[in-house]
């Protein structure tokens, strides 16, 4: 809602006319309502991604209507009747709107073909945004000219606010024209600035820390507890309760749920889970990550148990639950080699400053009691190995021997030894066997006890024994830096050829996205170039339009770095959307310049100069509308807003820098390419 209000205010500020403001404002609800209908037919829901697309679209959908009404209003201000102005203005600007819409849809096409889990997540985002843009174009080409012909009033006396703002706008355009003339007299220097911007974009992309998804504050923290491998169930319950009591003392904690025992998540007895529910953000005033930092020192005094915490995320690609957020798997066909290698690797990774909370699921130090039967003695006493096995199962195996049925329920009767027998290996001395003569024979008379250590559980991946090492990021570190640190450490350890390291879950998806990011941006550029080439029937003019993009990339990356944000998948989507937004400025200028050259016979220098001045107001309007449409995303607010902030900041930063540069670089590049085209035609002739 805030985005819609801000966009409407921008329209009113530039047009200063309530009927003229109402006309493009109608495009917003109509486009959004139409998008809801298509989303319903496609089976989409309102979620973080679709709401993000609808918020961004509020700045997009009015662009076409703004361009249309600004052109019609210009003719009305020059003295044409509203109907004549609507016919003339819509005819002149119709192709421009079609170009803007098709090229913007082309930017979204690569998002539809993103692979893996990320592609499936953002397919709904791209379709929702694309549908909204198409509906807004239809509204702008049909309803907007009709409303202009009916609602715009020519020649009525303007108020003081209109006259004051008109004077200000005229002064701004006059100063812009003066500065543009100076730039056109120094074209080589301006071209060097454009080339330097392109080089700076590449350097900043290499330098900025890379990430996957921003860490969200959903108000829930998941904790995985780990105790010594030899712990008993009662002792585990006592220590888990001690953790829970300490957690509940924190003022930010609302409630918690505690789980111990072996189930689908806890594979061993010495592990447990605690789900911590936090109070609403307005009450606790701290993020989930800050609450975790405060809880960690308070939980360290609890003896004999460690709690690993991570905030629960709305978007996750992990299929397995781990102690910390990211996972690395070590595989080796030889279990003995793996048991030696995994602790060494974990110790080395624990010393890396980029990582924190390094732990593993290796459980190879559990207590084991091994009975060796003295078969000769047992045979003399008439005791078979099966009898020994049955006696042990009766005492420790929870054998069901009967079922008691009542009117409302049924109860299983389980045979088990008394509590004193099951407390330790010494309980085996209380086990007796029936001998051949009917007498009682102590179990330890026919067996020898050996106490050793052994694995509580053996994890496997791809049929091979595997150990999963989980880790978190140290404060100030990014996932990209952490991955590089792990790879460097593994190379330095000179691992045996049989060992294999592989990232899993979020870290694996990050590696895949890191490889696809440049290809995704390149695909968007190529798609837009092809579409613009078809629309303009030219190889050169699309390059002129795309020359506006490096400055947007510089602005986006600098804004992310200024706010200490990683270049995540969400930021990449923001950069791709910037491609669609920023090229609109180039399209509007190039369209008018080409029309002035082809139909009015003006020289290129005069045509591009006049186009820049005429399209200055709609360019500023569309840029401000897109910028303020992204402002609610950048400001953040509510549960999970961290997911949307990088996109908003990237779009705003890119728009600010590109607006400042492309108003001057685009006409210079247009003239250079025009001269190049003339030379090529002259050579062919």
XYZ file of C-alpha atoms in Angstrom:
685
model
C 0.000 0.000 0.000
C 2.861 2.374 0.823
C 4.366 1.776 -2.627
C 1.074 2.708 -4.336
C 0.744 5.935 -2.305
C 4.332 6.983 -3.046
C 3.943 6.332 -6.769
C 0.720 8.355 -6.950
C 2.412 11.250 -5.112
C 5.219 11.229 -7.682
C 2.672 11.455 -10.500
C 0.906 14.384 -8.823
C 4.193 16.189 -8.177
C 5.132 16.128 -11.869
C 1.676 16.619 -13.425
C 0.203 18.899 -10.690
C -3.296 18.103 -11.871
C -5.764 15.884 -10.032
C -7.523 14.484 -13.142
C -4.170 13.853 -14.800
C -2.940 12.149 -11.621
C -6.036 9.961 -11.403
C -5.589 8.607 -14.934
C -2.270 6.739 -14.461
C -3.262 5.917 -10.888
C -6.083 3.783 -12.270
C -3.493 1.549 -13.963
C -2.194 0.332 -10.586
C -5.358 -1.279 -9.157
C -6.495 -2.544 -12.568
C -3.147 -4.239 -13.207
C -2.984 -5.717 -9.707
C -6.571 -7.011 -9.826
C -5.925 -8.541 -13.235
C -2.772 -10.160 -11.874
C -4.737 -11.678 -8.990
C -7.083 -13.287 -11.507
C -4.237 -14.824 -13.516
C -2.505 -15.960 -10.308
C -5.728 -17.691 -9.259
C -5.995 -19.472 -12.610
C -2.352 -20.587 -12.395
C -2.765 -21.843 -8.825
C -0.368 -19.318 -7.281
C -0.691 -18.115 -3.704
C 0.152 -14.862 -1.934
C 3.558 -15.497 -0.424
C 6.864 -13.717 0.075
C 7.858 -14.017 -3.586
C 4.532 -13.116 -5.202
C 4.071 -10.180 -2.790
C 7.595 -9.036 -3.651
C 6.669 -9.122 -7.347
C 3.439 -7.177 -6.758
C 5.267 -4.536 -4.683
C 7.916 -4.058 -7.361
C 5.232 -3.951 -10.067
C 3.619 -0.833 -8.573
C 6.590 1.138 -9.886
C 6.468 -0.660 -13.247
C 2.776 -0.590 -14.081
C 2.462 3.195 -13.987
C 5.475 3.703 -16.259
C 3.559 3.061 -19.461
C 0.618 5.169 -18.297
C 2.990 7.969 -17.245
C 4.713 7.983 -20.627
C 1.334 8.043 -22.400
C -0.325 10.773 -20.329
C 2.804 12.931 -20.230
C 2.934 12.928 -24.013
C -0.788 13.689 -24.327
C -0.616 16.383 -21.620
C 2.234 18.044 -23.503
C 0.027 18.463 -26.570
C -2.839 19.757 -24.423
C -0.490 22.329 -22.871
C 0.501 23.399 -26.403
C -3.159 24.146 -27.223
C -4.631 20.989 -28.785
C -8.050 19.770 -27.722
C -8.027 16.754 -25.346
C -9.397 14.406 -28.041
C -6.914 15.549 -30.683
C -4.081 15.414 -28.165
C -5.089 11.886 -27.119
C -5.128 10.676 -30.736
C -1.871 12.393 -31.670
C -0.026 11.541 -28.449
C -1.084 7.876 -28.324
C -0.133 7.379 -31.975
C 3.278 8.909 -31.392
C 4.071 7.028 -28.181
C 2.336 3.699 -28.892
C 5.404 1.990 -30.381
C 7.542 3.215 -27.499
C 5.190 1.604 -24.963
C 5.185 -1.643 -26.929
C 9.001 -1.552 -26.993
C 9.164 -0.879 -23.271
C 6.787 -3.720 -22.445
C 8.280 -6.364 -24.725
C 11.850 -5.577 -23.678
C 10.859 -5.662 -20.003
C 9.168 -9.043 -20.465
C 12.327 -10.209 -22.240
C 14.342 -9.403 -19.121
C 12.160 -11.797 -17.113
C 12.528 -14.690 -19.569
C 15.878 -15.925 -18.130
C 14.264 -16.107 -14.674
C 11.760 -18.609 -16.055
C 14.593 -20.922 -17.087
C 16.664 -20.783 -13.901
C 17.519 -24.297 -12.796
C 17.454 -26.201 -9.520
C 15.413 -25.171 -6.507
C 16.113 -21.452 -7.013
C 14.519 -21.577 -10.452
C 11.375 -23.196 -9.120
C 11.170 -20.563 -6.397
C 11.490 -17.559 -8.712
C 9.376 -18.861 -11.568
C 6.269 -17.693 -9.704
C 7.903 -14.315 -9.075
C 8.733 -13.829 -12.777
C 5.302 -14.919 -14.040
C 3.449 -12.691 -11.565
C 5.555 -9.660 -12.481
C 5.326 -10.377 -16.214
C 1.534 -10.712 -16.143
C 1.213 -7.411 -14.255
C 3.403 -5.619 -16.816
C 1.406 -6.979 -19.771
C -1.904 -5.922 -18.226
C -0.542 -2.435 -17.491
C 0.571 -2.054 -21.133
C -2.919 -2.963 -22.366
C -4.458 -0.461 -19.941
C -2.018 2.260 -21.034
C -2.725 1.750 -24.741
C -6.517 1.668 -24.372
C -7.999 3.095 -21.187
C -5.424 5.821 -20.552
C -5.897 7.701 -23.896
C -9.680 7.442 -23.509
C -9.563 8.905 -19.997
C -7.203 11.658 -21.186
C -9.686 12.663 -23.911
C -12.477 12.833 -21.320
C -10.811 14.203 -18.193
C -8.022 16.561 -19.303
C -9.167 20.193 -19.511
C -7.247 22.632 -21.718
C -6.520 26.212 -20.910
C -7.882 26.379 -17.374
C -6.193 28.782 -14.981
C -3.492 27.168 -12.859
C -2.895 27.704 -9.166
C 0.126 29.036 -7.313
C 1.557 25.545 -6.656
C 1.430 24.725 -10.370
C 3.149 27.953 -11.377
C 5.853 27.546 -8.731
C 6.609 23.936 -9.675
C 6.470 24.736 -13.389
C 9.075 27.430 -12.884
C 11.226 24.953 -10.958
C 10.890 22.263 -13.651
C 11.665 24.747 -16.427
C 14.758 25.854 -14.539
C 15.893 22.239 -14.039
C 15.404 21.446 -17.738
C 17.237 24.629 -18.713
C 20.211 23.740 -16.523
C 20.128 20.179 -17.864
C 20.156 21.511 -21.436
C 23.130 23.757 -20.661
C 25.098 20.926 -19.051
C 24.184 18.567 -21.892
C 25.534 21.040 -24.451
C 28.808 21.133 -22.520
C 28.939 17.324 -22.460
C 28.279 17.110 -26.208
C 31.263 19.410 -26.748
C 33.457 16.983 -24.745
C 32.308 13.657 -26.163
C 35.622 11.721 -25.836
C 35.808 12.379 -22.093
C 32.183 11.325 -21.660
C 32.815 8.128 -23.608
C 35.775 7.369 -21.347
C 33.501 7.780 -18.320
C 31.070 5.266 -19.833
C 33.873 2.763 -20.494
C 35.281 3.279 -16.989
C 31.825 2.576 -15.578
C 31.732 -0.728 -17.467
C 35.147 -1.735 -16.108
C 34.167 -0.671 -12.585
C 31.037 -2.837 -12.765
C 33.124 -5.942 -13.445
C 35.631 -5.131 -10.695
C 32.931 -4.490 -8.113
C 31.146 -7.722 -9.018
C 34.364 -9.665 -8.428
C 35.063 -7.880 -5.146
C 31.643 -7.875 -3.448
C 31.023 -10.743 -0.977
C 28.698 -13.392 -2.404
C 25.857 -15.071 -0.552
C 22.809 -17.235 -1.181
C 19.668 -16.094 0.642
C 19.679 -13.396 3.351
C 19.214 -14.713 6.884
C 15.616 -14.003 7.897
C 14.156 -13.305 11.300
C 11.005 -15.454 11.355
C 10.714 -15.345 15.147
C 11.726 -18.996 15.558
C 15.147 -20.457 16.441
C 15.936 -24.150 16.057
C 18.517 -25.573 18.461
C 20.267 -28.935 18.146
C 21.727 -30.225 21.420
C 24.596 -32.671 21.699
C 25.776 -34.527 24.804
C 28.569 -37.102 25.365
C 28.049 -40.275 23.354
C 27.933 -42.459 26.471
C 25.047 -40.565 28.087
C 21.919 -42.362 29.309
C 18.356 -41.293 28.595
C 17.661 -39.966 32.139
C 20.892 -37.975 32.137
C 20.095 -36.587 28.673
C 16.631 -35.551 29.880
C 18.110 -33.761 32.892
C 20.654 -31.811 30.851
C 18.085 -30.922 28.174
C 15.813 -29.543 30.890
C 18.702 -27.471 32.228
C 19.166 -25.945 28.779
C 15.444 -25.206 28.486
C 15.358 -23.524 31.905
C 18.279 -21.280 30.980
C 16.729 -20.347 27.611
C 13.427 -19.372 29.191
C 15.227 -16.818 31.362
C 15.956 -14.704 28.280
C 13.452 -11.812 28.018
C 13.120 -12.253 24.232
C 11.916 -15.870 24.489
C 8.172 -16.507 24.476
C 8.137 -20.317 24.730
C 9.982 -23.422 23.601
C 9.457 -27.070 22.687
C 12.028 -29.700 23.666
C 12.543 -33.151 22.088
C 14.917 -35.996 23.003
C 15.017 -39.658 22.122
C 15.570 -41.366 18.803
C 13.188 -40.350 16.007
C 13.361 -39.295 12.367
C 15.531 -36.277 13.229
C 17.455 -37.375 16.332
C 19.334 -40.433 15.129
C 21.145 -41.077 18.422
C 20.268 -40.888 22.096
C 22.777 -38.133 22.850
C 21.134 -35.593 20.514
C 18.021 -33.474 21.012
C 16.102 -30.534 19.593
C 14.770 -27.310 21.071
C 12.451 -25.040 19.097
C 12.624 -21.552 20.562
C 9.681 -19.240 19.867
C 10.572 -15.570 20.243
C 8.344 -12.677 21.186
C 7.174 -10.301 18.421
C 9.963 -8.124 17.062
C 8.360 -4.951 18.414
C 8.651 -6.356 21.956
C 12.120 -7.893 21.870
C 13.822 -5.159 19.761
C 16.554 -7.643 18.793
C 16.870 -9.833 15.719
C 16.914 -13.606 16.018
C 20.667 -13.619 15.314
C 21.270 -11.121 18.127
C 19.170 -13.213 20.507
C 21.292 -16.243 19.604
C 24.470 -14.285 20.337
C 23.069 -13.337 23.745
C 21.945 -16.882 24.553
C 25.238 -18.573 23.655
C 27.315 -17.347 26.638
C 24.397 -18.005 28.991
C 24.212 -21.655 27.886
C 27.943 -22.397 28.084
C 27.898 -23.004 31.897
C 25.382 -25.858 31.461
C 27.640 -28.886 31.901
C 27.754 -31.915 29.669
C 25.689 -30.588 26.759
C 26.116 -28.121 23.887
C 23.386 -26.320 21.957
C 23.870 -25.293 18.317
C 21.327 -22.698 17.164
C 20.178 -21.357 13.819
C 17.210 -19.155 12.856
C 14.399 -20.950 11.033
C 14.063 -19.717 7.434
C 11.039 -19.359 5.163
C 13.122 -20.303 2.123
C 15.408 -23.294 2.555
C 16.820 -25.917 0.210
C 18.079 -28.264 2.935
C 16.514 -31.707 3.059
C 18.376 -32.693 6.245
C 18.467 -31.044 9.639
C 21.958 -30.161 10.848
C 23.407 -28.446 13.892
C 24.316 -25.298 11.993
C 23.235 -23.671 8.745
C 25.693 -24.990 6.131
C 26.976 -28.499 5.465
C 30.036 -30.228 4.038
C 30.163 -34.000 3.548
C 33.309 -36.147 3.671
C 33.045 -39.590 2.057
C 35.476 -42.506 2.068
C 34.878 -46.187 1.281
C 37.110 -47.135 4.230
C 35.302 -46.359 7.499
C 38.551 -46.489 9.525
C 40.209 -43.899 7.271
C 37.076 -41.743 7.428
C 37.044 -41.832 11.250
C 40.634 -40.556 11.274
C 40.188 -37.965 8.519
C 36.974 -36.267 9.699
C 38.316 -35.053 13.106
C 41.453 -33.670 11.439
C 39.414 -31.755 8.875
C 37.001 -30.458 11.507
C 39.885 -29.248 13.678
C 41.460 -27.452 10.708
C 38.184 -25.802 9.739
C 37.563 -24.732 13.333
C 40.715 -22.610 13.164
C 39.532 -20.653 10.103
C 38.412 -17.104 10.998
C 35.701 -17.204 8.311
C 33.841 -20.060 10.058
C 32.116 -20.537 13.394
C 30.168 -23.284 15.129
C 32.004 -26.075 13.299
C 30.663 -29.510 14.316
C 30.117 -32.961 12.827
C 27.649 -35.820 13.074
C 30.448 -38.349 13.630
C 29.415 -40.662 16.508
C 32.168 -43.273 16.839
C 32.926 -43.139 20.590
C 29.853 -44.796 22.063
C 30.301 -47.411 24.823
C 29.926 -51.003 23.670
C 29.744 -54.206 25.716
C 30.761 -57.330 23.800
C 30.008 -60.811 25.165
C 32.166 -63.712 23.996
C 30.513 -67.079 24.676
C 32.652 -69.893 26.088
C 31.017 -72.519 23.880
C 32.755 -75.479 25.549
C 31.565 -74.580 29.051
C 28.109 -73.708 27.775
C 27.828 -77.071 25.992
C 28.844 -79.012 29.126
C 26.152 -77.181 31.087
C 23.545 -77.769 28.352
C 23.162 -74.084 27.447
C 22.789 -73.188 23.772
C 23.751 -69.816 22.190
C 20.059 -69.303 21.428
C 19.213 -69.588 25.111
C 21.780 -66.892 25.899
C 20.367 -64.675 23.176
C 16.806 -65.163 24.475
C 17.832 -64.324 28.036
C 19.524 -61.096 26.938
C 16.536 -60.089 24.821
C 14.157 -60.818 27.711
C 16.181 -58.559 29.994
C 17.015 -55.667 27.656
C 15.016 -56.012 24.437
C 11.489 -55.039 25.578
C 9.902 -58.300 24.429
C 6.108 -58.106 24.144
C 4.632 -61.162 25.875
C 0.921 -60.344 26.005
C -1.826 -57.769 25.322
C -4.500 -56.709 27.817
C -7.801 -55.694 26.226
C -10.302 -53.418 27.958
C -13.560 -51.863 26.820
C -11.896 -48.651 25.606
C -8.267 -49.488 25.019
C -5.614 -52.165 24.806
C -2.283 -52.384 26.625
C 0.864 -54.212 25.603
C 2.665 -56.211 28.271
C 6.437 -55.847 27.899
C 9.010 -58.040 29.611
C 12.100 -56.225 30.942
C 14.672 -56.496 33.702
C 14.480 -54.266 36.761
C 16.007 -50.796 36.802
C 19.058 -51.936 38.766
C 20.004 -54.467 36.086
C 19.904 -52.023 33.165
C 22.077 -49.277 34.672
C 25.410 -50.654 33.446
C 27.439 -53.698 32.405
C 27.525 -54.918 36.023
C 23.862 -55.780 35.604
C 24.891 -58.777 33.495
C 25.971 -60.475 36.744
C 22.294 -60.667 37.693
C 21.347 -62.648 34.558
C 20.941 -66.420 35.079
C 20.365 -69.219 32.575
C 18.592 -72.547 32.940
C 21.073 -75.436 32.815
C 20.601 -79.028 31.641
C 19.607 -80.275 35.093
C 17.189 -77.387 35.687
C 19.601 -75.428 37.853
C 20.444 -71.721 37.516
C 23.748 -70.876 35.844
C 25.139 -67.300 35.984
C 25.538 -65.737 32.553
C 29.103 -64.690 33.305
C 30.013 -68.347 33.961
C 29.636 -69.118 30.248
C 30.583 -65.716 28.713
C 33.359 -63.143 28.908
C 32.623 -59.379 28.893
C 34.760 -56.880 26.952
C 34.023 -53.151 27.129
C 35.054 -51.180 24.009
C 33.925 -48.147 22.020
C 31.998 -48.216 18.777
C 29.845 -46.073 16.509
C 26.411 -45.034 17.693
C 25.400 -44.526 14.069
C 27.094 -44.789 10.671
C 25.894 -42.198 8.161
C 26.040 -42.997 4.468
C 25.794 -41.011 1.300
C 25.671 -42.725 -2.069
C 26.205 -46.100 -0.280
C 29.566 -44.937 1.102
C 30.295 -44.077 4.753
C 30.117 -40.310 5.197
C 30.563 -37.672 7.900
C 28.712 -34.368 7.637
C 30.542 -31.304 8.959
C 28.239 -28.349 9.572
C 29.324 -24.750 10.029
C 28.104 -21.181 10.381
C 29.588 -17.946 9.126
C 31.750 -15.822 11.378
C 30.550 -12.213 11.915
C 31.445 -10.148 8.863
C 32.102 -13.181 6.676
C 30.109 -14.234 3.609
C 29.239 -17.667 2.304
C 31.515 -17.102 -0.671
C 34.494 -16.423 1.605
C 33.615 -19.476 3.727
C 33.501 -21.767 0.695
C 36.885 -20.468 -0.489
C 38.348 -21.023 2.994
C 37.093 -24.634 3.095
C 38.472 -25.384 -0.362
C 41.844 -23.865 0.582
C 41.981 -25.892 3.817
C 41.112 -29.137 2.030
C 43.851 -28.566 -0.561
C 46.399 -27.815 2.144
C 45.585 -31.076 3.983
C 46.458 -33.185 0.931
C 43.500 -35.539 1.357
C 43.828 -39.141 0.154
C 42.508 -39.987 -3.298
C 39.741 -42.143 -1.839
C 38.265 -39.235 0.149
C 35.703 -36.982 -1.454
C 34.470 -33.613 -0.196
C 31.153 -32.154 -1.345
C 28.929 -29.325 -0.170
C 25.334 -30.156 0.648
C 22.054 -28.285 1.058
C 22.340 -24.508 1.047
C 26.079 -24.491 0.389
C 25.624 -26.769 -2.649
C 22.798 -24.598 -4.011
C 25.009 -21.532 -3.479
C 27.816 -23.083 -5.521
C 25.383 -23.799 -8.347
C 23.924 -20.283 -8.229
C 27.405 -18.721 -8.167
C 28.222 -20.450 -11.454
C 24.916 -19.450 -13.040
C 24.829 -15.779 -11.974
C 27.014 -14.373 -14.805
C 25.221 -16.594 -17.328
C 21.839 -15.436 -16.053
C 22.747 -11.748 -16.389
C 24.297 -12.404 -19.815
C 21.153 -14.250 -20.934
C 19.025 -11.282 -19.881
C 21.259 -8.891 -21.858
C 21.261 -11.082 -24.971
C 17.487 -11.546 -24.826
C 16.906 -7.802 -24.531
C 19.367 -7.126 -27.369
C 17.589 -9.567 -29.686
C 14.157 -8.139 -28.869
C 15.310 -4.545 -29.341
C 17.100 -5.494 -32.546
C 13.869 -6.918 -33.955
C 11.832 -3.902 -32.834
C 14.253 -1.299 -34.250
C 15.522 -3.393 -37.188
C 19.040 -2.374 -36.233
C 22.184 -3.925 -34.789
C 23.493 -0.648 -33.353
C 20.612 1.088 -31.579
C 20.045 -1.803 -29.116
C 23.683 -1.414 -28.049
C 23.061 2.284 -27.431
C 20.091 1.428 -25.214
C 22.016 -1.284 -23.341
C 24.871 1.147 -22.690
C 22.754 2.546 -19.864
C 23.168 -0.651 -17.837
C 26.768 -0.560 -16.473
C 26.021 2.537 -14.406
C 23.018 0.731 -12.897
C 25.255 -2.216 -11.996
C 27.765 0.102 -10.317
C 25.009 1.774 -8.308
C 23.458 -1.526 -7.222
C 26.731 -3.064 -6.055
C 27.912 0.110 -4.306
C 24.587 0.389 -2.464
C 24.812 -3.232 -1.297
C 28.388 -2.707 -0.125
C 27.448 0.533 1.655
C 24.791 -1.326 3.666
C 27.159 -4.305 4.230
C 24.928 -6.742 2.350
C 26.112 -9.741 0.371
C 25.432 -10.152 -3.339
C 22.745 -12.799 -2.880
C 20.298 -14.428 -5.277
C 17.753 -11.768 -4.275
C 20.230 -9.023 -5.235
C 20.827 -10.728 -8.593
C 17.089 -10.616 -9.273
C 17.189 -6.907 -8.392
C 20.004 -6.322 -10.916
C 18.065 -8.180 -13.606
C 15.019 -6.009 -12.909
C 17.292 -2.968 -13.146
C 18.121 -4.024 -16.699
C 14.435 -3.703 -17.509
C 13.950 -0.413 -15.678
C 17.050 1.505 -16.746
C 16.844 0.658 -20.438
C 13.457 2.428 -20.515
C 15.291 5.749 -20.335
C 17.342 4.843 -23.373
C 14.315 3.615 -25.304
C 12.361 6.832 -24.713
C 15.272 9.018 -25.839
C 16.315 6.899 -28.822
C 12.713 6.577 -30.057
C 12.228 10.336 -30.234
C 15.655 10.947 -31.739
C 15.085 8.405 -34.509
C 11.643 9.844 -35.254
C 13.085 13.361 -35.489
C 15.805 12.146 -37.856
C 13.580 10.024 -40.097
C 10.406 12.122 -40.272
C 11.595 15.674 -39.625
C 14.997 15.434 -41.324
C 16.940 16.777 -38.356
C 20.675 16.081 -37.976
C 21.635 13.524 -35.271
C 23.086 16.155 -32.894
C 19.938 18.268 -32.948
C 17.636 15.234 -32.825
C 19.249 13.651 -29.758
C 19.501 16.993 -27.950
C 15.811 17.735 -28.515
C 14.844 14.172 -27.539
C 16.753 14.446 -24.240
C 14.980 17.688 -23.321
C 11.518 16.497 -24.378
C 11.791 13.161 -22.574
C 13.456 14.543 -19.441
C 10.172 14.857 -17.528
C 8.806 11.348 -18.294
C 12.232 9.845 -17.617
C 12.334 11.497 -14.209
C 8.741 10.449 -13.510
C 9.256 6.784 -14.403
C 12.546 6.628 -12.515
C 11.056 8.190 -9.393
C 8.024 5.884 -9.620
C 10.235 2.785 -9.851
C 12.520 4.090 -7.084
C 9.686 4.812 -4.666
C 7.993 1.541 -5.618
C 11.117 -0.250 -4.384
C 11.445 1.936 -1.276
C 9.127 -0.213 0.924
C 11.283 -3.238 0.099
C 14.473 -1.415 1.077
C 13.049 -0.023 4.308
C 12.026 -3.519 5.441
C 9.467 -4.301 8.074
C 7.618 -7.294 9.419
C 8.594 -10.917 9.762
C 10.964 -12.129 7.034
C 11.571 -8.671 5.577
C 15.306 -9.430 5.341
C 14.517 -11.423 2.199
C 13.234 -8.328 0.392
C 15.727 -5.677 1.552
C 18.639 -6.526 -0.834
C 16.370 -6.256 -3.879
C 15.048 -2.851 -2.821
C 18.508 -1.475 -2.035
C 19.965 -2.795 -5.310
C 17.161 -1.218 -7.363
C 17.336 2.145 -5.580
C 21.141 2.346 -5.762
C 21.157 1.369 -9.425
C 18.460 3.901 -10.338
C 20.171 6.798 -8.552
C 23.585 6.278 -10.169
C 22.252 5.376 -13.614
C 19.934 8.383 -13.664
C 22.838 10.709 -12.925
C 25.073 9.223 -15.646
C 22.851 8.016 -18.486
C 21.231 11.417 -19.039
C 24.648 12.433 -20.399
C 26.305 9.222 -21.622
C 23.356 7.953 -23.713
C 23.322 10.899 -26.207
C 27.100 10.715 -26.576
C 27.063 6.987 -27.290
C 24.136 7.497 -29.680
C 26.176 10.002 -31.698
C 29.268 7.758 -31.750
C 27.266 4.796 -33.009
C 25.469 7.016 -35.529
C 28.814 8.113 -36.970
C 29.963 4.482 -36.995
C 26.841 3.409 -38.885
C 27.349 6.165 -41.466
C 30.943 5.056 -42.056
C 29.890 1.447 -42.512
C 27.188 2.456 -45.001
C 29.693 4.590 -46.872
C 32.142 1.667 -47.170
C 29.404 -0.642 -48.449
C 28.408 1.971 -51.005
